[in-house]
mmCIF file of C-alpha atoms in Angstrom:
data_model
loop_
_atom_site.group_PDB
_atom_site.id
_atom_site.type_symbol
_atom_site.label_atom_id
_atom_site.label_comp_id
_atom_site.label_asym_id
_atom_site.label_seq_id
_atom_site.Cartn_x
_atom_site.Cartn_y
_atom_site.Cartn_z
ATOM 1 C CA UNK A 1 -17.184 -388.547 -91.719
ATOM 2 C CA UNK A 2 -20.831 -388.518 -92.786
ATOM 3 C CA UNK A 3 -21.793 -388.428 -95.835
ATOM 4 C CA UNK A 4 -25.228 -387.826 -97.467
ATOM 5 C CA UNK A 5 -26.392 -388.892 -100.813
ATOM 6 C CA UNK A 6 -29.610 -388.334 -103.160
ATOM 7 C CA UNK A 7 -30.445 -390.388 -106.046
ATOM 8 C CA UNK A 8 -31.771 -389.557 -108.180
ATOM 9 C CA UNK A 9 -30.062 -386.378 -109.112
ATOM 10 C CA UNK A 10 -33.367 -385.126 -111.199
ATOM 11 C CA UNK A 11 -36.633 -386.369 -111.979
ATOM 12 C CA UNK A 12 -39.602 -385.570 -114.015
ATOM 13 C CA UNK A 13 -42.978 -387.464 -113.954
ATOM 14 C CA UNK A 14 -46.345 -386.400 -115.186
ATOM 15 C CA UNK A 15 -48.967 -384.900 -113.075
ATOM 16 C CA UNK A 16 -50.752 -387.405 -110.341
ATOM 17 C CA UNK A 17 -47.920 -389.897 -110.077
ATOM 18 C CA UNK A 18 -46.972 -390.918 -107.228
ATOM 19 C CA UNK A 19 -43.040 -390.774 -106.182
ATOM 20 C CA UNK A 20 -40.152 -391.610 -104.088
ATOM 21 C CA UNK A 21 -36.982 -389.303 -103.290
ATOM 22 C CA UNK A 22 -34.179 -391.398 -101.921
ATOM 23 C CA UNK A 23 -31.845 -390.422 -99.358
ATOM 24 C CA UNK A 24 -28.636 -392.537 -97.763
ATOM 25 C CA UNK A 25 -26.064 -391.540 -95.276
ATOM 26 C CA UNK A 26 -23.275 -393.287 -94.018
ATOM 27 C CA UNK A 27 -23.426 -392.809 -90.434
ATOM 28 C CA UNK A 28 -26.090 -394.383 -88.741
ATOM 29 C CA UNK A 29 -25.537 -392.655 -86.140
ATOM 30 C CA UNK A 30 -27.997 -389.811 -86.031
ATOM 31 C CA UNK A 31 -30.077 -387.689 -83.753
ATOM 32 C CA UNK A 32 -32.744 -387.186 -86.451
ATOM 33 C CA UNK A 33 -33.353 -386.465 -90.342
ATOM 34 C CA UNK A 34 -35.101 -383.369 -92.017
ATOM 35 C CA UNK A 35 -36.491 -383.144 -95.478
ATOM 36 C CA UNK A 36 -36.367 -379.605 -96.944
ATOM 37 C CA UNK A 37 -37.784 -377.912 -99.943
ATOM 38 C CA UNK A 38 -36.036 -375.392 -102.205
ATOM 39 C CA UNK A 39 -37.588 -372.984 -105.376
ATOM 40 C CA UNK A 40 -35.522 -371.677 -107.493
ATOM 41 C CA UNK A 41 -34.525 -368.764 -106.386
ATOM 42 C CA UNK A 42 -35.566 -369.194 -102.731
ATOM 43 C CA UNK A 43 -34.572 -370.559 -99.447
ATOM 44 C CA UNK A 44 -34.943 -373.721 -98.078
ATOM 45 C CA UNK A 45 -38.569 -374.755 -96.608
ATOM 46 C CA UNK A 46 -38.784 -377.456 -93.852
ATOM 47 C CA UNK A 47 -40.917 -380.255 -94.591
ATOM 48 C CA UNK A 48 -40.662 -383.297 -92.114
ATOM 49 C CA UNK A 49 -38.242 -383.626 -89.653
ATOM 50 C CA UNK A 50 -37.830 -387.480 -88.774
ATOM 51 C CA UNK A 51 -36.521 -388.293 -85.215
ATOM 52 C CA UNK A 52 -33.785 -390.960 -84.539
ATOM 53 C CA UNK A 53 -36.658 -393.087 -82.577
ATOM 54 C CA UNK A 54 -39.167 -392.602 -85.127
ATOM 55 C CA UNK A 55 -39.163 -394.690 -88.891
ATOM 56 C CA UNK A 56 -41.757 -392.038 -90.804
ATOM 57 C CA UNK A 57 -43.806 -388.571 -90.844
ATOM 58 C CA UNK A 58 -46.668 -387.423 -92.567
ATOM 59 C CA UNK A 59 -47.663 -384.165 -93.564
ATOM 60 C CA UNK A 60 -50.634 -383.764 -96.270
ATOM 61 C CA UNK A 61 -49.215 -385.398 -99.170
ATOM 62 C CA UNK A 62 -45.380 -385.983 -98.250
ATOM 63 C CA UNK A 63 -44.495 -389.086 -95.950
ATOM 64 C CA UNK A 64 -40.703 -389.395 -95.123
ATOM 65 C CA UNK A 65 -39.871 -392.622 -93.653
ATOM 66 C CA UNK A 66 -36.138 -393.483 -91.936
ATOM 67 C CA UNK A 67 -34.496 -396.885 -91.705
ATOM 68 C CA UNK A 68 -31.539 -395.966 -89.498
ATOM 69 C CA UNK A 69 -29.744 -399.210 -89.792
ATOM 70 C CA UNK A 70 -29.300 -399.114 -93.699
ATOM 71 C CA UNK A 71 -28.527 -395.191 -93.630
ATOM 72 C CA UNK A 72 -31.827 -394.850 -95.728
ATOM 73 C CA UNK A 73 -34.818 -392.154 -95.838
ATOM 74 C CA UNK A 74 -37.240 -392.015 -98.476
ATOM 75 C CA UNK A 75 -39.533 -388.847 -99.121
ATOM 76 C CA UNK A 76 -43.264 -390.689 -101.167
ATOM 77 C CA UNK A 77 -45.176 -387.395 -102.443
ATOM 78 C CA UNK A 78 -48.499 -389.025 -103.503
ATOM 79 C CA UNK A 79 -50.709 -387.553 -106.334
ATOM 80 C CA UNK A 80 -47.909 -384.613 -107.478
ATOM 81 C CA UNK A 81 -48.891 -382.052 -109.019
ATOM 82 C CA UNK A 82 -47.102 -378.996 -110.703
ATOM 83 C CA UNK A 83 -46.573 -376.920 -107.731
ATOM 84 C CA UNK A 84 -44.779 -379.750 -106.124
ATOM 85 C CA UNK A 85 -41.523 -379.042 -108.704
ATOM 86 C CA UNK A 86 -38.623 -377.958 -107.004
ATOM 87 C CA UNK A 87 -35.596 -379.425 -105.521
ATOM 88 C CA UNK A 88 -35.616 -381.402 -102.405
ATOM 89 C CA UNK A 89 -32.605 -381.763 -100.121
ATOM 90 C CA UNK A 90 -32.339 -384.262 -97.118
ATOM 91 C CA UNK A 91 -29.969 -383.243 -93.959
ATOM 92 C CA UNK A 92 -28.986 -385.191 -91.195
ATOM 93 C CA UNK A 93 -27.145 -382.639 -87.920
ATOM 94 C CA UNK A 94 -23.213 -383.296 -87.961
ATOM 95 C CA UNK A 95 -21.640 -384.023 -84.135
ATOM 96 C CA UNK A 96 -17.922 -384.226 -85.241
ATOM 97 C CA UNK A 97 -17.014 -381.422 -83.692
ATOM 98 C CA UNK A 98 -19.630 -378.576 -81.837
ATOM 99 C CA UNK A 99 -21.925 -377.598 -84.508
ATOM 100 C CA UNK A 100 -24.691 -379.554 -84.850
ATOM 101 C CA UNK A 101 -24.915 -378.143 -88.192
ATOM 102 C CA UNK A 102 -27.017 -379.914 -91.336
ATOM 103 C CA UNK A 103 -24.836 -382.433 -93.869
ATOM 104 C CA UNK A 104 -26.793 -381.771 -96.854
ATOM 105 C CA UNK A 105 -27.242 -384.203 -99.874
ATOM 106 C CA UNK A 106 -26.839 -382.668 -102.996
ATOM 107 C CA UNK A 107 -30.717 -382.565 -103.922
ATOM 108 C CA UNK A 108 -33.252 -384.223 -106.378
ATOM 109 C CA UNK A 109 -34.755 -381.572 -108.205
ATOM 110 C CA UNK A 110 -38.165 -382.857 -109.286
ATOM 111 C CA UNK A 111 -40.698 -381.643 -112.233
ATOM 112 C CA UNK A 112 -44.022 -382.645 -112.624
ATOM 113 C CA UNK A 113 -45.556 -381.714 -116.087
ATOM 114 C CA UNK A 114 -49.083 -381.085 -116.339
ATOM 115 C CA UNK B 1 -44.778 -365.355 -86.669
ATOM 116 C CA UNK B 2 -41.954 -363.825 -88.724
ATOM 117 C CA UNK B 3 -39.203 -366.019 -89.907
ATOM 118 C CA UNK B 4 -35.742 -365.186 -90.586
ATOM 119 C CA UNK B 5 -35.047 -362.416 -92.278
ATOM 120 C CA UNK B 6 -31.902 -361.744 -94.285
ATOM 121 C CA UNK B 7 -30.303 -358.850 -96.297
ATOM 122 C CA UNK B 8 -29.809 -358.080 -98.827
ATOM 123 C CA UNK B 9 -31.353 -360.393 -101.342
ATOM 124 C CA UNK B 10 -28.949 -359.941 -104.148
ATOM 125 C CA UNK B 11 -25.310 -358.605 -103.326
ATOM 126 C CA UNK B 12 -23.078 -357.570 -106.356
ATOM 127 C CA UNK B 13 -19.380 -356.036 -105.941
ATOM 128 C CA UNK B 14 -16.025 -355.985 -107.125
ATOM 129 C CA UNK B 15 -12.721 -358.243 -106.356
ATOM 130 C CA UNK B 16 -11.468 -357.326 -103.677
ATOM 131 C CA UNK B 17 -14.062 -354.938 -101.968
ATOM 132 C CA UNK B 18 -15.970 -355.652 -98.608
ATOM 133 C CA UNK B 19 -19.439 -357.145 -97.720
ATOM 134 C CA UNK B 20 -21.459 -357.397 -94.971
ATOM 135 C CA UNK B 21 -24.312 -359.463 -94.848
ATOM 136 C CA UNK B 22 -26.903 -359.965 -91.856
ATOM 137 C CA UNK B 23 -29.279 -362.622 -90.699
ATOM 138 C CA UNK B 24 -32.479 -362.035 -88.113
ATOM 139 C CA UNK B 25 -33.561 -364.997 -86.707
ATOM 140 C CA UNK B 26 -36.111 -366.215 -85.211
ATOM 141 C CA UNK B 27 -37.684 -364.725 -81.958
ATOM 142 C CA UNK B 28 -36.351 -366.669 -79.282
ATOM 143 C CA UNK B 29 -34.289 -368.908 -81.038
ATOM 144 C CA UNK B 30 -30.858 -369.307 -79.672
ATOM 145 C CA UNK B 31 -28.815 -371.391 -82.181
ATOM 146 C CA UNK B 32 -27.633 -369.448 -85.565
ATOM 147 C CA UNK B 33 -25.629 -371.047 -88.577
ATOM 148 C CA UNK B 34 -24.551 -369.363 -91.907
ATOM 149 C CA UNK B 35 -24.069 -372.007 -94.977
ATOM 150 C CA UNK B 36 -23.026 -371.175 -98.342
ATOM 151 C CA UNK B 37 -24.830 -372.482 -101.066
ATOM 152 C CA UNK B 38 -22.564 -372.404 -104.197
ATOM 153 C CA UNK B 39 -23.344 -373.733 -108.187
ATOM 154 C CA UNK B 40 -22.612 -377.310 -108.305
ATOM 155 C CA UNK B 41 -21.300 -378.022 -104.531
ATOM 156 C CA UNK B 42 -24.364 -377.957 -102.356
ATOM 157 C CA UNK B 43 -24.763 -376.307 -99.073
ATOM 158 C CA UNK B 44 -21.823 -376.592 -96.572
ATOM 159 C CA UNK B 45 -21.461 -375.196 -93.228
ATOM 160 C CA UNK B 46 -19.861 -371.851 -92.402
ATOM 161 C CA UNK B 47 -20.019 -370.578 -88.607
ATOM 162 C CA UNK B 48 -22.374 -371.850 -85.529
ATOM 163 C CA UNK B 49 -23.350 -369.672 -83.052
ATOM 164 C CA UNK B 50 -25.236 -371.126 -79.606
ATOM 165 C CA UNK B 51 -26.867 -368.117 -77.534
ATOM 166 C CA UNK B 52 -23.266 -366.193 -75.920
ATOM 167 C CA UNK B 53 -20.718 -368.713 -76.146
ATOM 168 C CA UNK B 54 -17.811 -368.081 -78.462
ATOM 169 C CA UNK B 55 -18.825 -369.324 -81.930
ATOM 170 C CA UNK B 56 -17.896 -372.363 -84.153
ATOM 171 C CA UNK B 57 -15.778 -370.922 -86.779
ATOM 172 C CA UNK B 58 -14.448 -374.789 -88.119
ATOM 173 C CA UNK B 59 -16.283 -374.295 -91.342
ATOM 174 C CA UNK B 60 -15.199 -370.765 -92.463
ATOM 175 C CA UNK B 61 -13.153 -370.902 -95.990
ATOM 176 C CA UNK B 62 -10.441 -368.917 -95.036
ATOM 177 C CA UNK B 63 -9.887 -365.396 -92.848
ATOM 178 C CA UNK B 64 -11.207 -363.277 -95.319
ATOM 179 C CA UNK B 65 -14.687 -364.381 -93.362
ATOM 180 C CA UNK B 66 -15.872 -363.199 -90.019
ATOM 181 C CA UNK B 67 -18.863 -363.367 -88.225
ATOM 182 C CA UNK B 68 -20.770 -361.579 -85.251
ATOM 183 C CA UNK B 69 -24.055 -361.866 -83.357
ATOM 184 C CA UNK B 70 -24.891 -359.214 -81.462
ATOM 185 C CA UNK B 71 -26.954 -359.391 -78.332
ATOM 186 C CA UNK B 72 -27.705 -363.281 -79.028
ATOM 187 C CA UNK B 73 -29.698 -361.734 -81.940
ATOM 188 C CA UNK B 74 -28.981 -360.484 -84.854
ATOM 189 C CA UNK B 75 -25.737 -361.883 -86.900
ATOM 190 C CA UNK B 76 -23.449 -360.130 -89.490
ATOM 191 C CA UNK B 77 -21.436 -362.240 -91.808
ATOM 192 C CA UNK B 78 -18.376 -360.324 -92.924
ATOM 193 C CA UNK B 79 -16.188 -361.253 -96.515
ATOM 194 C CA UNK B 80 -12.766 -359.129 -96.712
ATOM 195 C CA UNK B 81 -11.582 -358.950 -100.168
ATOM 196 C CA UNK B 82 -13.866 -360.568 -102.032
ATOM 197 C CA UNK B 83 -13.137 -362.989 -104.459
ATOM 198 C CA UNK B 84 -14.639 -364.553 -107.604
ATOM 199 C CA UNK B 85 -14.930 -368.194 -106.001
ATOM 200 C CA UNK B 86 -16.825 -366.220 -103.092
ATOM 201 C CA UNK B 87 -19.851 -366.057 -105.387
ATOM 202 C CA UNK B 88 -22.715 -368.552 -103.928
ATOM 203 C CA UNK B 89 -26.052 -367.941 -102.110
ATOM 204 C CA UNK B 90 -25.533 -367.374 -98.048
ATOM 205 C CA UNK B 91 -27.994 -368.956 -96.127
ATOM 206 C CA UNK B 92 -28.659 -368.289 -92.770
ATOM 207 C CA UNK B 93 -31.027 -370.747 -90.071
ATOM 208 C CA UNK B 94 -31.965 -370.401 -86.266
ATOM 209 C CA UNK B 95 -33.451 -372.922 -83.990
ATOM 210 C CA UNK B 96 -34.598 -373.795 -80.731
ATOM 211 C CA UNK B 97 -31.783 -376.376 -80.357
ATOM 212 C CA UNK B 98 -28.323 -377.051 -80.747
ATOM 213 C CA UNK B 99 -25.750 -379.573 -80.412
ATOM 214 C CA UNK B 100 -27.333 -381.794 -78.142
ATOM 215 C CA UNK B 101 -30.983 -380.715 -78.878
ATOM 216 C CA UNK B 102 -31.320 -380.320 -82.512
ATOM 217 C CA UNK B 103 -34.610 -378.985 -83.883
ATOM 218 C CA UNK B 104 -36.075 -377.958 -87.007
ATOM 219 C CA UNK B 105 -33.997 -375.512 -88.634
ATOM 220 C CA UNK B 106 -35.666 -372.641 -90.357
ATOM 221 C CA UNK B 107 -33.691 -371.222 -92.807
ATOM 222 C CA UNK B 108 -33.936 -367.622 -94.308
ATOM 223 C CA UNK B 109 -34.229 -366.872 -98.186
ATOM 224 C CA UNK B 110 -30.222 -366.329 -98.436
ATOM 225 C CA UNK B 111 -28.328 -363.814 -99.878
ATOM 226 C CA UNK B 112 -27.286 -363.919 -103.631
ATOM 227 C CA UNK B 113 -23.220 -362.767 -104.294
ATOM 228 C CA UNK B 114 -21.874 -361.774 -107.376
ATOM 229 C CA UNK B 115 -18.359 -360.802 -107.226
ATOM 230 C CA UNK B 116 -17.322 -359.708 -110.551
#
C-alpha cells in the first residue's frame, strides 16, 4: 500500500531563505509525482508535476526534483518571500485498484516572516 | 480558461438532513474525483469517474454517499443523513487522464461542511 510522507510537518524561515520541502513514498513504483499548493481557506493549486522518467522541474522559483529509487522528492523554493506561506502537499496517482486517484502526504505548511 | 467550479462554498446543516454538492470540471476533461479533506487526516479519495463507464465507488465512507455525473460533465456528490464526522472540505479535480494516463489534476476550491 503506498504511503506518502512530509517532513517537516511546519516550517517558518525569514524572508529570502532559501528552502527544501521533503517528500517520501514507499512505493517506487510510480507513474509520476505532483507538488500542490494550498491557502488557507482555498483549494489546492498545481505546481510541478514530475514524470516517472524525469528527476526535476522548474517553474520560476520552485524546482521539484524526484529520486524514484529512494521514494524521495524534494520541493527547493529559492529566495521566499511572504506570499510563498501556505501549505504544500506532494501526491503520487494510486494503481491498486482503478482510480488513479492522488495519495496525498499530509502537508508542510510553510511561513515566511518578513 | 475556466477551472473547476464547485458549489456551494460553505455548506451548513443539521444531523441527519440531506446535501447535495456539485463539481464542474474542466472543459473537455474526462476523468472526475471527489476527495474529502477533513481536520487532522489529510485528503483521501472518495469516488472516480472516467468519461461513461460505471464509477469507482472503493473510497466512499459508507452508503450514506452517492455520486452522479451527468452527461460526462457535471457531477453531484450526494450525503444521506448527515453526520457530525461528515464535516470536512470536499474537493473535487478533473483531468485529461486517468488510470493509465495520469495528468495534472486541477482541483476546484472545495466545499466547506458543517454538520451541526
Amino acid at each position: 500500500k503506498q504511503e506518502v510522507t512530509q517532513i517537516p510537518a511546519a516550517l517558518s524561515v525569514p524572508e529570502g531563505e532559501n528552502l527544501v520541502l521533503n517528500c517520501s513514498f514507499t512505493d517506487s513504483a510510480i507513474y509520476n509525482l505532483q507538488w500542490f499548493r494550498q491557502d488557507p481557506g482555498k483549494g489546492l493549486t498545481s505546481l510541478l508535476l514530475i514524470q516517472s522518467s524525469q528527476r526535476e522541474q522548474t517553474s520560476g522559483r520552485l524546482n521539484a526534483s524526484l529520486d524514484k529509487s529512494s521514494g524521495r522528492s524534494t520541493l527547493y523554493i529559492a529566495a521566499s518571500q511572504p506570499g510563498d506561506s501556505a501549505t504544500y502537499l506532494c501526491a503520487v496517482p494510486y494503481y491498486g485498484g482503478s482510480q488513479g486517484n492522488l495519495i496525498f502526504g499530509k502537508g508542510t505548511k510553510l511561513s515566511v516572516k518578513p | 480558461g475556466a477551472g473547476v467550479s464547485q458549489s456551494p462554498s460553505n455548506k451548513v446543516t443539521e444531523k441527519g438532513k440531506d446535501v447535495e454538492l456539485r463539481c464542474d470540471p474542466i472543459s473537455g476533461h474526462t476523468a472526475l474525483y471527489w476527495y474529502r479533506q477533513s481536520l487532522g487526516q489529510g485528503l483521501e479519495f472518495l469516488i472516480y469517474f472516467q468519461g461513461n463507464s460505471a464509477p469507482d465507488k472503493s473510497g466512499l465512507p459508507s452508503d450514506r454517499f452517492s455520486a452522479e455525473r451527468t452527461g460526462g460533465s457535471v457531477s453531484t456528490l450526494t450525503i444521506q443523513r448527515t453526520q457530525q464526522e461528515d464535516s470536512a472540505v470536499y474537493l473535487c479535480a478533473s483531468t485529461h487522464g486517468g488510470r493509465w494516463a495520469p495528468d495534472t489534476q486541477y482541483f476546484g476550491p472545495g466545499t466547506r461542511l458543517t454538520v451541526l
